[in-house]
PDB file of C-alpha atoms in Angstrom:
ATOM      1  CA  UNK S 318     -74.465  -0.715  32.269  1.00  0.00           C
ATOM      2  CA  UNK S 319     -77.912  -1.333  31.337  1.00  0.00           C
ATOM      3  CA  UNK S 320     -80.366  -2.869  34.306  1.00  0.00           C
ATOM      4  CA  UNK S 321     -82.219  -5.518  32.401  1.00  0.00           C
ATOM      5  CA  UNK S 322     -85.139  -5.068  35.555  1.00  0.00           C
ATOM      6  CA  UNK S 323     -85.947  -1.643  35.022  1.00  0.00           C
ATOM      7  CA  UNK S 324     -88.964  -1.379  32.713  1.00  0.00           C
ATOM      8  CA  UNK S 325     -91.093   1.168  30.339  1.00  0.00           C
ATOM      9  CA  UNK S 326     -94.119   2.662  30.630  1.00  0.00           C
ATOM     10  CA  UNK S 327     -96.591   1.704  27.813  1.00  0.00           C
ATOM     11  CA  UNK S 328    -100.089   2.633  27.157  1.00  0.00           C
ATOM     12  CA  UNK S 329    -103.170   0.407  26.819  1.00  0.00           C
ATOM     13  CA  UNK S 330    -104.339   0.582  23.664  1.00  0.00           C
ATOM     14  CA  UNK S 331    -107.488  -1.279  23.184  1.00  0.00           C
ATOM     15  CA  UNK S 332    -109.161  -3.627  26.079  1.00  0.00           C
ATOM     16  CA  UNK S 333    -110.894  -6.693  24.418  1.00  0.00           C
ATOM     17  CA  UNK S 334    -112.612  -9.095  27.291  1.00  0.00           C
ATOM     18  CA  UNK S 335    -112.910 -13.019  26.050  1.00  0.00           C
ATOM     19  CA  UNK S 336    -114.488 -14.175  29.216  1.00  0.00           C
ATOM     20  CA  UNK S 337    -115.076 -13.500  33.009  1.00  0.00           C
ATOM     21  CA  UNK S 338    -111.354 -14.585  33.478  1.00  0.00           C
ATOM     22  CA  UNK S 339    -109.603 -13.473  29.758  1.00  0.00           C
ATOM     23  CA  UNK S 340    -109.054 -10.350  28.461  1.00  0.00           C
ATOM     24  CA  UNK S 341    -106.290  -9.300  25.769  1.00  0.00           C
ATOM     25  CA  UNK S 342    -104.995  -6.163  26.354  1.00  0.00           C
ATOM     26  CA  UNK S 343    -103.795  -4.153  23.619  1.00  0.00           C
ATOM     27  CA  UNK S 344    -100.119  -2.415  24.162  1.00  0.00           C
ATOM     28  CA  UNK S 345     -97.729   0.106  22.911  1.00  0.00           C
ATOM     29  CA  UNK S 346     -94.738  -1.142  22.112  1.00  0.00           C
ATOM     30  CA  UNK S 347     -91.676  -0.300  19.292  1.00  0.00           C
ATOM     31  CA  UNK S 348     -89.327  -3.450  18.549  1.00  0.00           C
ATOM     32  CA  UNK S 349     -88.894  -6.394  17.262  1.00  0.00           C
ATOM     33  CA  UNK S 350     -91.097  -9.229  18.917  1.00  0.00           C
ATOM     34  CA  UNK S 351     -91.805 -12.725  17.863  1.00  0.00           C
ATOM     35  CA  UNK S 352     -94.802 -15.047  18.544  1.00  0.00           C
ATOM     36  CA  UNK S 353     -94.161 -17.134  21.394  1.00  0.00           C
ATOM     37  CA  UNK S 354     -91.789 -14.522  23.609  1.00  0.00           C
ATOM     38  CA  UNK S 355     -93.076 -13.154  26.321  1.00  0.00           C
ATOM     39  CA  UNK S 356     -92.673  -9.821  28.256  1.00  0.00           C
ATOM     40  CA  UNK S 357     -92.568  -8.619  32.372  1.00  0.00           C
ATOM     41  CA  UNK S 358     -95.805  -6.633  32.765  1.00  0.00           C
ATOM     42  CA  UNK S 359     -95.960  -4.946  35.944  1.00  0.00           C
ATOM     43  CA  UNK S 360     -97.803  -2.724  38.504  1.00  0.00           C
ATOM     44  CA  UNK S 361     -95.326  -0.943  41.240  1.00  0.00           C
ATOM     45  CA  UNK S 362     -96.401  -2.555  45.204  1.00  0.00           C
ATOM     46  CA  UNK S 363     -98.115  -5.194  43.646  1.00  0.00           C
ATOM     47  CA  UNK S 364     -95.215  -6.889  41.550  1.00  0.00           C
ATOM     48  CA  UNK S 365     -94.648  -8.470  37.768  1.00  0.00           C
ATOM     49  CA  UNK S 366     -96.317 -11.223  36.267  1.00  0.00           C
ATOM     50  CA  UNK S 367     -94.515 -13.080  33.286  1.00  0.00           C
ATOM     51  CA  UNK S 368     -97.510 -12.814  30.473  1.00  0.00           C
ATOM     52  CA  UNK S 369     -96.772 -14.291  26.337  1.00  0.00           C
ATOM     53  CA  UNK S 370     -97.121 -12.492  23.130  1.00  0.00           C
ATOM     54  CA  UNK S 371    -100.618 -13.471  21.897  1.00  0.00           C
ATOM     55  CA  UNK S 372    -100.011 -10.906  18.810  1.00  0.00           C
ATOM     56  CA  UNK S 373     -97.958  -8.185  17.166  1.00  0.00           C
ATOM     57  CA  UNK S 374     -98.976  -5.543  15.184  1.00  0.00           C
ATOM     58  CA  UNK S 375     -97.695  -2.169  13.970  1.00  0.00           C
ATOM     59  CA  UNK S 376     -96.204  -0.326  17.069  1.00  0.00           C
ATOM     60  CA  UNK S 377     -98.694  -3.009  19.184  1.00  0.00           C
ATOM     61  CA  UNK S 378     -98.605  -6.130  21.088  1.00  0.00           C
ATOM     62  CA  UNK S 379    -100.945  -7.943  22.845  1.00  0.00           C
ATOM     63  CA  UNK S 380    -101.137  -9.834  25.776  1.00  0.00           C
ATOM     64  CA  UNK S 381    -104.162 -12.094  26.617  1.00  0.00           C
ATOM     65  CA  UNK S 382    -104.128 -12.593  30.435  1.00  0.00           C
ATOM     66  CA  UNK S 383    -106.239 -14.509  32.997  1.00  0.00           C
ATOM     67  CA  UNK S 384    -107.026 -13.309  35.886  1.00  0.00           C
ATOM     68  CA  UNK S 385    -105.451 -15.230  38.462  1.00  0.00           C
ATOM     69  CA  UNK S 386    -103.476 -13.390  41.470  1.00  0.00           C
ATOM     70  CA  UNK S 387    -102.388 -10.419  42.925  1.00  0.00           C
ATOM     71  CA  UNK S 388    -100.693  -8.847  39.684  1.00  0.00           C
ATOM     72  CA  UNK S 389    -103.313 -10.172  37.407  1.00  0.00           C
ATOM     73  CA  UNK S 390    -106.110  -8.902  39.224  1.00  0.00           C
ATOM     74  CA  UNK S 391    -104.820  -5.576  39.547  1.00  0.00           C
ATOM     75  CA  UNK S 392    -104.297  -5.237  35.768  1.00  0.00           C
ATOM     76  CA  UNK S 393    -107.602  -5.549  35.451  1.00  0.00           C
ATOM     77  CA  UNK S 394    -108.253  -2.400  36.914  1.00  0.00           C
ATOM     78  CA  UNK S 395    -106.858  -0.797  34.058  1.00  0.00           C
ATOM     79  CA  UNK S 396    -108.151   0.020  31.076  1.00  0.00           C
ATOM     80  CA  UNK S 397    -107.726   2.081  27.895  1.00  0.00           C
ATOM     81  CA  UNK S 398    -105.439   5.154  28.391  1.00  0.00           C
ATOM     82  CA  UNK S 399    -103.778   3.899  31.311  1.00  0.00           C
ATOM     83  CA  UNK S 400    -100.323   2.365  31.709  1.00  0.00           C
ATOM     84  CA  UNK S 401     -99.049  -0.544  32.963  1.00  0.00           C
ATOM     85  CA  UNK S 402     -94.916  -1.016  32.935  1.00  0.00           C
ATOM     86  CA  UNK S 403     -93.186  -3.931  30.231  1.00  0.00           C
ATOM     87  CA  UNK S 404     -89.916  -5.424  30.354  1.00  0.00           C
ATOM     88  CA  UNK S 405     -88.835  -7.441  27.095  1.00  0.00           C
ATOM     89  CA  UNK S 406     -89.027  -9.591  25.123  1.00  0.00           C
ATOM     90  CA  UNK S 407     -87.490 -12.295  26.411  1.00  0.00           C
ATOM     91  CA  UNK S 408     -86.815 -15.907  24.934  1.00  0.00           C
ATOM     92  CA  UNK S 409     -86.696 -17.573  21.488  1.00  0.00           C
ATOM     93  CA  UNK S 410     -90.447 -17.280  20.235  1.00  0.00           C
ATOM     94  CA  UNK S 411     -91.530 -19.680  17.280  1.00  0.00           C
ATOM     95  CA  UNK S 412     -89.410 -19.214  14.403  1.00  0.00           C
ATOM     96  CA  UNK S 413     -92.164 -19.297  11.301  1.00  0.00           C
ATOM     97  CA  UNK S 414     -89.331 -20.419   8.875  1.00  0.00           C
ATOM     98  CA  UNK S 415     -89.467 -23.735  10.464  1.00  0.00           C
ATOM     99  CA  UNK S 416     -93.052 -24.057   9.109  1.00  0.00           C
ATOM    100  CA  UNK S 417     -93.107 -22.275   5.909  1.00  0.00           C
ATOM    101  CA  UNK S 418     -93.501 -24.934   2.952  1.00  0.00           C
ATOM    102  CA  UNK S 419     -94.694 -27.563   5.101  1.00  0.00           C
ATOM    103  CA  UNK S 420     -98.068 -29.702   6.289  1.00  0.00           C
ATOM    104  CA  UNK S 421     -98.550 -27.298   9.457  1.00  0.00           C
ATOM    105  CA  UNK S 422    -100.430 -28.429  12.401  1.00  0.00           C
ATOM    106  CA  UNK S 423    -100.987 -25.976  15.472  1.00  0.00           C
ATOM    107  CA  UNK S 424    -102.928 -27.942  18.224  1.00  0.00           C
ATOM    108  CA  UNK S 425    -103.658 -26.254  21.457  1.00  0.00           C
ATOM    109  CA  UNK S 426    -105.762 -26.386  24.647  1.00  0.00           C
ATOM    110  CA  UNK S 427    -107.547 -23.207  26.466  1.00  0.00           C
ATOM    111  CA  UNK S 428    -104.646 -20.188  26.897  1.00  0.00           C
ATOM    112  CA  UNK S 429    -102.159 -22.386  24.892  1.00  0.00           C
ATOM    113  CA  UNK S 430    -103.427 -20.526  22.258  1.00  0.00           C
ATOM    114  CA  UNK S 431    -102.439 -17.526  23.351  1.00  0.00           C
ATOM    115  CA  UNK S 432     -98.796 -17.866  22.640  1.00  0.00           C
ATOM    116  CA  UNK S 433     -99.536 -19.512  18.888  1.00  0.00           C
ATOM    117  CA  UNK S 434    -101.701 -16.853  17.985  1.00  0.00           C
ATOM    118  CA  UNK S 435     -99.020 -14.978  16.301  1.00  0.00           C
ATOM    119  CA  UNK S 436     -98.518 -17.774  14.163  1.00  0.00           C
ATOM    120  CA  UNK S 437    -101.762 -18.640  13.402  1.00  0.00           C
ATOM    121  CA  UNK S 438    -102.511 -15.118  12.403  1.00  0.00           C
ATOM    122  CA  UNK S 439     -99.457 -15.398   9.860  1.00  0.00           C
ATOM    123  CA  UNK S 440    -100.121 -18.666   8.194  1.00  0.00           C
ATOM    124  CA  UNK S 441    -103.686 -17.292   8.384  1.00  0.00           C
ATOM    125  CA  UNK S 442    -102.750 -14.206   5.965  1.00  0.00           C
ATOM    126  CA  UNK S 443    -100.556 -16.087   4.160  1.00  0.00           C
ATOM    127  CA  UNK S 444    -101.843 -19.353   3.634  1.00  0.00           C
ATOM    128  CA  UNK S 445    -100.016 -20.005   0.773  1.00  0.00           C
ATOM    129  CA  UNK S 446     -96.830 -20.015   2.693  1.00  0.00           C
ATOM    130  CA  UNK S 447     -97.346 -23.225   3.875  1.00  0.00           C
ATOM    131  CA  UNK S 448     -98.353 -26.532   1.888  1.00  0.00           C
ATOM    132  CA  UNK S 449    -101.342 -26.895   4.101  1.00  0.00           C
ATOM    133  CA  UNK S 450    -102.589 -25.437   7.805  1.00  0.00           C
ATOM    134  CA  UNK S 451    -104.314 -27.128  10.548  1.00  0.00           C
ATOM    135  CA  UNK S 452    -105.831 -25.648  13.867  1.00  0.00           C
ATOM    136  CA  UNK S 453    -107.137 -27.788  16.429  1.00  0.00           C
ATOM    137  CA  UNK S 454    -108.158 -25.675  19.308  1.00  0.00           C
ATOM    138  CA  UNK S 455    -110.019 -27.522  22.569  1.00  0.00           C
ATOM    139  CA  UNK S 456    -111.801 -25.671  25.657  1.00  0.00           C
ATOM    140  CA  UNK S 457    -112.844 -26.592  28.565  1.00  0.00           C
ATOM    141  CA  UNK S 458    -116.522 -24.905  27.259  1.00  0.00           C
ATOM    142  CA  UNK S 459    -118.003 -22.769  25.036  1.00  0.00           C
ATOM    143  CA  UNK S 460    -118.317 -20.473  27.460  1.00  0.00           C
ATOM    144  CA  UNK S 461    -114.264 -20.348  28.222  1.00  0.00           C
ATOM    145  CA  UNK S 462    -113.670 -19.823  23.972  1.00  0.00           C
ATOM    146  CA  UNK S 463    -111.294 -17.194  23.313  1.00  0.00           C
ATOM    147  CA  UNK S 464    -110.295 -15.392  20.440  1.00  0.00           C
ATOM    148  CA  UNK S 465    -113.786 -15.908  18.832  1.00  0.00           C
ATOM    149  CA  UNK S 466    -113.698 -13.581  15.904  1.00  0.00           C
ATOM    150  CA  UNK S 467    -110.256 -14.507  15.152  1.00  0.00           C
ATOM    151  CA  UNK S 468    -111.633 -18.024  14.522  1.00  0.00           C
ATOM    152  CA  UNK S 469    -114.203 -16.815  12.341  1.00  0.00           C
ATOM    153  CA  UNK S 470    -111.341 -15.276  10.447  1.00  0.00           C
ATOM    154  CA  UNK S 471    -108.965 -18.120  10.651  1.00  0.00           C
ATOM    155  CA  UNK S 472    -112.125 -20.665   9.178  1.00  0.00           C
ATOM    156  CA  UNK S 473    -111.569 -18.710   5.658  1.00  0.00           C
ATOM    157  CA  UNK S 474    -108.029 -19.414   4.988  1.00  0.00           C
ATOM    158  CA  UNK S 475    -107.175 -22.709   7.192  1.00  0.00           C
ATOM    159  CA  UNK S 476    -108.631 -26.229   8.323  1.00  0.00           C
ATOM    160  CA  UNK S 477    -110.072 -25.510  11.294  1.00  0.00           C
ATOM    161  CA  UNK S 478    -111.075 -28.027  14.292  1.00  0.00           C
ATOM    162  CA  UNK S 479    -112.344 -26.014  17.470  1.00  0.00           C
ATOM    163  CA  UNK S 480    -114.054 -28.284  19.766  1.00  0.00           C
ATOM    164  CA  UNK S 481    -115.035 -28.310  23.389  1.00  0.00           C
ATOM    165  CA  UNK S 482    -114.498 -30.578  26.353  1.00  0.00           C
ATOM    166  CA  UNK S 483    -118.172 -30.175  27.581  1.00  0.00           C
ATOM    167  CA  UNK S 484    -121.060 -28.716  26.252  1.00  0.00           C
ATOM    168  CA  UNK S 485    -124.750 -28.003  27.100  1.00  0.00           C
ATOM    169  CA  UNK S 486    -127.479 -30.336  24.728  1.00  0.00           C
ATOM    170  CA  UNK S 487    -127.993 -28.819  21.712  1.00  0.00           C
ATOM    171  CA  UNK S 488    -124.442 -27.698  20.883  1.00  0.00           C
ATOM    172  CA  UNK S 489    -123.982 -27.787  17.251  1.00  0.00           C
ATOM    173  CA  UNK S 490    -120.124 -27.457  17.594  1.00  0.00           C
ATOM    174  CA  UNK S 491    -117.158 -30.303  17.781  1.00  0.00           C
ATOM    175  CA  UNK S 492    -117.279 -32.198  21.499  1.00  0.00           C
ATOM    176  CA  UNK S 493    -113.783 -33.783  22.978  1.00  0.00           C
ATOM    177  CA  UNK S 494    -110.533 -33.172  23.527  1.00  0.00           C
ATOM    178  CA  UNK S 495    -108.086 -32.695  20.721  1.00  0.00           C
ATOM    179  CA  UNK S 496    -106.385 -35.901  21.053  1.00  0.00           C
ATOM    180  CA  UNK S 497    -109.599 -37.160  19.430  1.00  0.00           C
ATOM    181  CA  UNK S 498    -109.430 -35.310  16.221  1.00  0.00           C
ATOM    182  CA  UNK S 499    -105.415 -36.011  15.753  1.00  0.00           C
ATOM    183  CA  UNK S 500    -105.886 -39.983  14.515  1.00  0.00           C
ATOM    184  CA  UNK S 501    -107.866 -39.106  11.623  1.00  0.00           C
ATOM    185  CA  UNK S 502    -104.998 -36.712  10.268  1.00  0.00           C
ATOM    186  CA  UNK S 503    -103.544 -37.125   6.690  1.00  0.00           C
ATOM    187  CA  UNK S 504    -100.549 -35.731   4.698  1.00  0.00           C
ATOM    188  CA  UNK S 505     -99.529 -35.852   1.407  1.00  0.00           C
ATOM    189  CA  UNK S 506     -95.913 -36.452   2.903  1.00  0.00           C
ATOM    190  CA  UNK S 507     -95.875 -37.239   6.434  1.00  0.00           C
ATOM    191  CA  UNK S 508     -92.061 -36.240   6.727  1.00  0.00           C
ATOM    192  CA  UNK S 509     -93.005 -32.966   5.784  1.00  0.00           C
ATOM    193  CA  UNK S 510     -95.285 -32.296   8.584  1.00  0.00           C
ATOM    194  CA  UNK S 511     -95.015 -29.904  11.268  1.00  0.00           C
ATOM    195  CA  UNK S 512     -96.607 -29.677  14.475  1.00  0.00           C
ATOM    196  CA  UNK S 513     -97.107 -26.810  17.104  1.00  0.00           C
ATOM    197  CA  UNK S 514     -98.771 -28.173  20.734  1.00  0.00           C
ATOM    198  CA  UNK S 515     -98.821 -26.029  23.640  1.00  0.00           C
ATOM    199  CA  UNK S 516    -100.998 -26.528  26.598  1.00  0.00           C
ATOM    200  CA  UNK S 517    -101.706 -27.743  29.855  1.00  0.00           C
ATOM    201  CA  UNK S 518     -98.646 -29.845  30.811  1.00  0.00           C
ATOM    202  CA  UNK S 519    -101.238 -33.228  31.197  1.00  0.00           C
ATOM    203  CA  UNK S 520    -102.456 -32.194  27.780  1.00  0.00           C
ATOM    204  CA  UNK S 521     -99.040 -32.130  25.756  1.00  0.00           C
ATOM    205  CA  UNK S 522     -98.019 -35.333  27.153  1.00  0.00           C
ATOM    206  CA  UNK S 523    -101.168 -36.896  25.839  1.00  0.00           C
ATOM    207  CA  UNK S 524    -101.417 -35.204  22.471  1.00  0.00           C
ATOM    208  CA  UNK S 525     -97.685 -35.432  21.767  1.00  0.00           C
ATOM    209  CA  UNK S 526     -98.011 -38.961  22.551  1.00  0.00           C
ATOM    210  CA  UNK S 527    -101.295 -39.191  19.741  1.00  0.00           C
ATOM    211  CA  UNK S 528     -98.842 -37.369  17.216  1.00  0.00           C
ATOM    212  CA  UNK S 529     -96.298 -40.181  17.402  1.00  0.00           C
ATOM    213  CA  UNK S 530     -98.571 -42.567  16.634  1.00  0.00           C
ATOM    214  CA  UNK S 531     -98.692 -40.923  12.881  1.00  0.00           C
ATOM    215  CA  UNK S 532     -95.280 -42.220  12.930  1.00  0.00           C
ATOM    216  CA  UNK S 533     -94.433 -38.197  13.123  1.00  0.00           C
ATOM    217  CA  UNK S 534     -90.819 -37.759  14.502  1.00  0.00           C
ATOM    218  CA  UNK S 535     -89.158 -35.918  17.475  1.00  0.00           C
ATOM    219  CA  UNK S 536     -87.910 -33.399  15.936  1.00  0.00           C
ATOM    220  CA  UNK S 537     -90.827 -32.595  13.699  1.00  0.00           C
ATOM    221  CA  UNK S 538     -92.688 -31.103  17.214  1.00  0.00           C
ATOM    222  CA  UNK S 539     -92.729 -28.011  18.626  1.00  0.00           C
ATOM    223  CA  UNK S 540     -93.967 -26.839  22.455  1.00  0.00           C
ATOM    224  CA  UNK S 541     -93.936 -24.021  24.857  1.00  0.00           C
ATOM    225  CA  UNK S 542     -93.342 -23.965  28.369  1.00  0.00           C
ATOM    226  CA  UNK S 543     -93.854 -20.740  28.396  1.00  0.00           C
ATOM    227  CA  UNK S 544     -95.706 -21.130  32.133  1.00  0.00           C
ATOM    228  CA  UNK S 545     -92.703 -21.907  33.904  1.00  0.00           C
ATOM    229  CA  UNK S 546     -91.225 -17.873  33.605  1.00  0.00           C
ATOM    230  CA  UNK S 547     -90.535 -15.874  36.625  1.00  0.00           C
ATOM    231  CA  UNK S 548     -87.645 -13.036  36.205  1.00  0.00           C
ATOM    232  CA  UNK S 549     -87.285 -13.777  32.724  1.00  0.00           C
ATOM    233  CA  UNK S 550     -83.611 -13.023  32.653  1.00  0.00           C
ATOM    234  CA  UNK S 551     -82.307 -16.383  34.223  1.00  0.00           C
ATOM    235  CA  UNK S 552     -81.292 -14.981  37.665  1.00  0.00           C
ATOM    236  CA  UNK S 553     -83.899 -16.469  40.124  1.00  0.00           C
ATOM    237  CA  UNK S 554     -83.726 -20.372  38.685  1.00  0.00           C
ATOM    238  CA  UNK S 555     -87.102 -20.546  39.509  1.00  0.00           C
ATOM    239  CA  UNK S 556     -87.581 -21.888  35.527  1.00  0.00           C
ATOM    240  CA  UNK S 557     -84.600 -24.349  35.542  1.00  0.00           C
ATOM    241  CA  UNK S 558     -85.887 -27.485  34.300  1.00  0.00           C
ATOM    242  CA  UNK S 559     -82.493 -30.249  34.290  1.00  0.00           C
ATOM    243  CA  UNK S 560     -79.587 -27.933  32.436  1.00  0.00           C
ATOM    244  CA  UNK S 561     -81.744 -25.685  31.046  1.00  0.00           C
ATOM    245  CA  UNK S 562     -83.498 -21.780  31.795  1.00  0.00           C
ATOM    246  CA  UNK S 563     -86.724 -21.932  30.547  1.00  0.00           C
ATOM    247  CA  UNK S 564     -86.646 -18.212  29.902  1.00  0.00           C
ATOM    248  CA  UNK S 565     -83.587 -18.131  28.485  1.00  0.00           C
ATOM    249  CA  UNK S 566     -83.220 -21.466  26.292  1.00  0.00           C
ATOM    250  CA  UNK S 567     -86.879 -21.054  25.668  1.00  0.00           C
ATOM    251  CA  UNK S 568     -89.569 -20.923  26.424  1.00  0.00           C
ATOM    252  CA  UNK S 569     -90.446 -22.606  22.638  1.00  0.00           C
ATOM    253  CA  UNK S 570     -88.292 -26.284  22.365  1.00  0.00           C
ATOM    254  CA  UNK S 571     -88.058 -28.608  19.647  1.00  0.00           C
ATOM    255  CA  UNK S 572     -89.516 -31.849  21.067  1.00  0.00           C
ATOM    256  CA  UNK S 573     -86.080 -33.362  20.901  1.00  0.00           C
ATOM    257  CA  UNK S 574     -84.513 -31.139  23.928  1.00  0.00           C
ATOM    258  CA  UNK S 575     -88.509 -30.672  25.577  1.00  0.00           C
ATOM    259  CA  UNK S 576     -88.875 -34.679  25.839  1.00  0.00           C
ATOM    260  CA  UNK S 577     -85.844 -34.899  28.463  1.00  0.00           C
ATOM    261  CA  UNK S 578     -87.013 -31.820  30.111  1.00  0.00           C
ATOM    262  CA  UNK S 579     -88.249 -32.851  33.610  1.00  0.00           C
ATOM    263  CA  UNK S 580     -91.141 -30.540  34.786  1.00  0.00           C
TER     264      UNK S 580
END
C-alpha cells in the first residue's frame, strides 16, 4: 500500500524574496496541480508546514511562504540548489471553468493572494476567456506588497485595484481596504458575475458581506480556507469545521457550503 505521509525530495529552483517576512520559492515538481491546492513541505527534526500553490509552471510550482515558526523559519535557510521534501497536492483547488465566460472578480487581502495567483495569472494570459476581470488586492502597506512585478503584468490585460491599508504622505497609490472599492462595481449582467475572496477570516466576512449588497448570490462566491490545513490527508481533524475536512472537502468552497461553515 502506498503511505500517503512519506514525501519527495524536490529541488529549489529559483528563490524570489517579496518582503522581510515573504519569499516564493520556486520548486520541482512533475504532476498535475491546480491553483488553490496546497502541498506538505517539510524539513526532517523540524516538522511540515501545510503551504498553497501560489503558481504552476512547466515541471515548477511555487510556494510563497511567510516566515512564521519553527518549519517556516528553517526553510528559509535554504536556498537555490537545495532541497526541501513535498507531499501532494491535496484538496480541490479553484476550478477556472467556473469563471471562464463570466464578469470575474478576484478580491483578496495580504497572502490571500497567494492561493489566487494561479488564477489570476490565467485569466491574465487569457483575458479573453472571461467577459471581463477584476483584481482588487489590499495590504496592510506598501511595504508588505507582494507579487509586485506580477502586478505590473496583470495592469496590461485586467482591471486592476491594488490599494493599501496605510500609507506614508505622499503615496500616489489607492488607500483602504477593499471593501471600499467593491460598492462602486458594475456588470453588464450581474447574474453573470463571479467572485473569488480569500483572506483574513475578519476580512471575508466583511467583504462577502459588501458583495451581497450588489444583490450578488450565494452561490456566485468563491473562498479558501486554505489556513485551517494540518496533515492534509484528513487523519488528525485538526481542519474539521461542522461535517466537513477542510483538506479534504476543500480547502476552496462555494459560498453556499462556506457560509454554514463554523470557524
Amino acid at each position: 500500500m502506498k503511505n500517503e505521509y512519506i514525501p519527495k525530495l524536490s529541488k529549489i529552483k529559483e528563490v524570489i524574496k517579496h518582503t522581510d517576512l515573504e519569499y516564493t520559492f520556486r520548486m520541482e515538481y512533475d504532476g498535475e496541480v491546480k491553483p488553490g491546492q496546497f502541498f506538505e513541505l517539510s524539513i526532517p527534526k523540524y516538522g511540515e508546514a501545510p503551504i498553497s500553490v501560489s503558481g504552476i509552471g512547466d515541471g515548477l510550482v511555487d510556494f510563497t511562504i511567510r516566515r512564521v515558526g519553527t518549519v517556516t523559519n528553517e526553510v528559509f535557510e535554504n536556498y537555490v540548489g537545495d532541497k526541501l521534501f513535498i507531499r501532494g497536492p491535496y484538496g480541490n483547488g479553484f476550478e477556472l471553468e467556473n469563471y471562464k465566460g463570466k464578469e470575474l472578480v478576484i478580491i483578496g487581502g495580504g497572502t490571500g493572494v497567494s492561493p489566487m495567483r494561479g488564477v489570476i495569472q490565467y485569466f491574465s494570459a487569457h483575458p479573453e476567456e472571461a467577459v471581463s476581470t477584476t483584481l482588487i488586492a489590499g495590504f496592510k502597506s506598501p511595504e508588505d506588497v507582494l507579487f509586485k512585478k506580477d502586478f505590473e503584468e496583470w495592469k496590461k490585460t485586467l482591471y486592476v485595484i491594488q490599494t493599501v491599508d496605510t500609507a506614508p504622505e505622499g503615496y500616489e497609490g489607492s488607500v483602504g481596504m477593499v471593501t471600499k472599492y467593491i460598492p462602486d462595481l458594475r456588470f453588464k449582467n450581474p447574474e453573470n458575475a463571479v467572485f473569488i475572496c480569500v483572506g483574513p477570516p475578519v476580512m471575508i466576512k466583511f467583504t462577502i458581506m459588501e458583495i451581497k449588497k450588489l444583490g450578488i448570490k450565494d452561490e456566485q462566491i468563491w473562498t479558501s480556507y486554505e489556513r485551517k490545513m494540518c496533515c492534509g490527508i484528513g487523519k488528525c481533524g485538526h481542519c474539521r469545521m461542522n461535517e466537513k475536512y477542510v483538506c479534504l472537502d476543500g480547502p476552496v468552497f462555494n459560498y453556499t457550503e462556506a457560509r454554514e461553515l463554523i470557524d
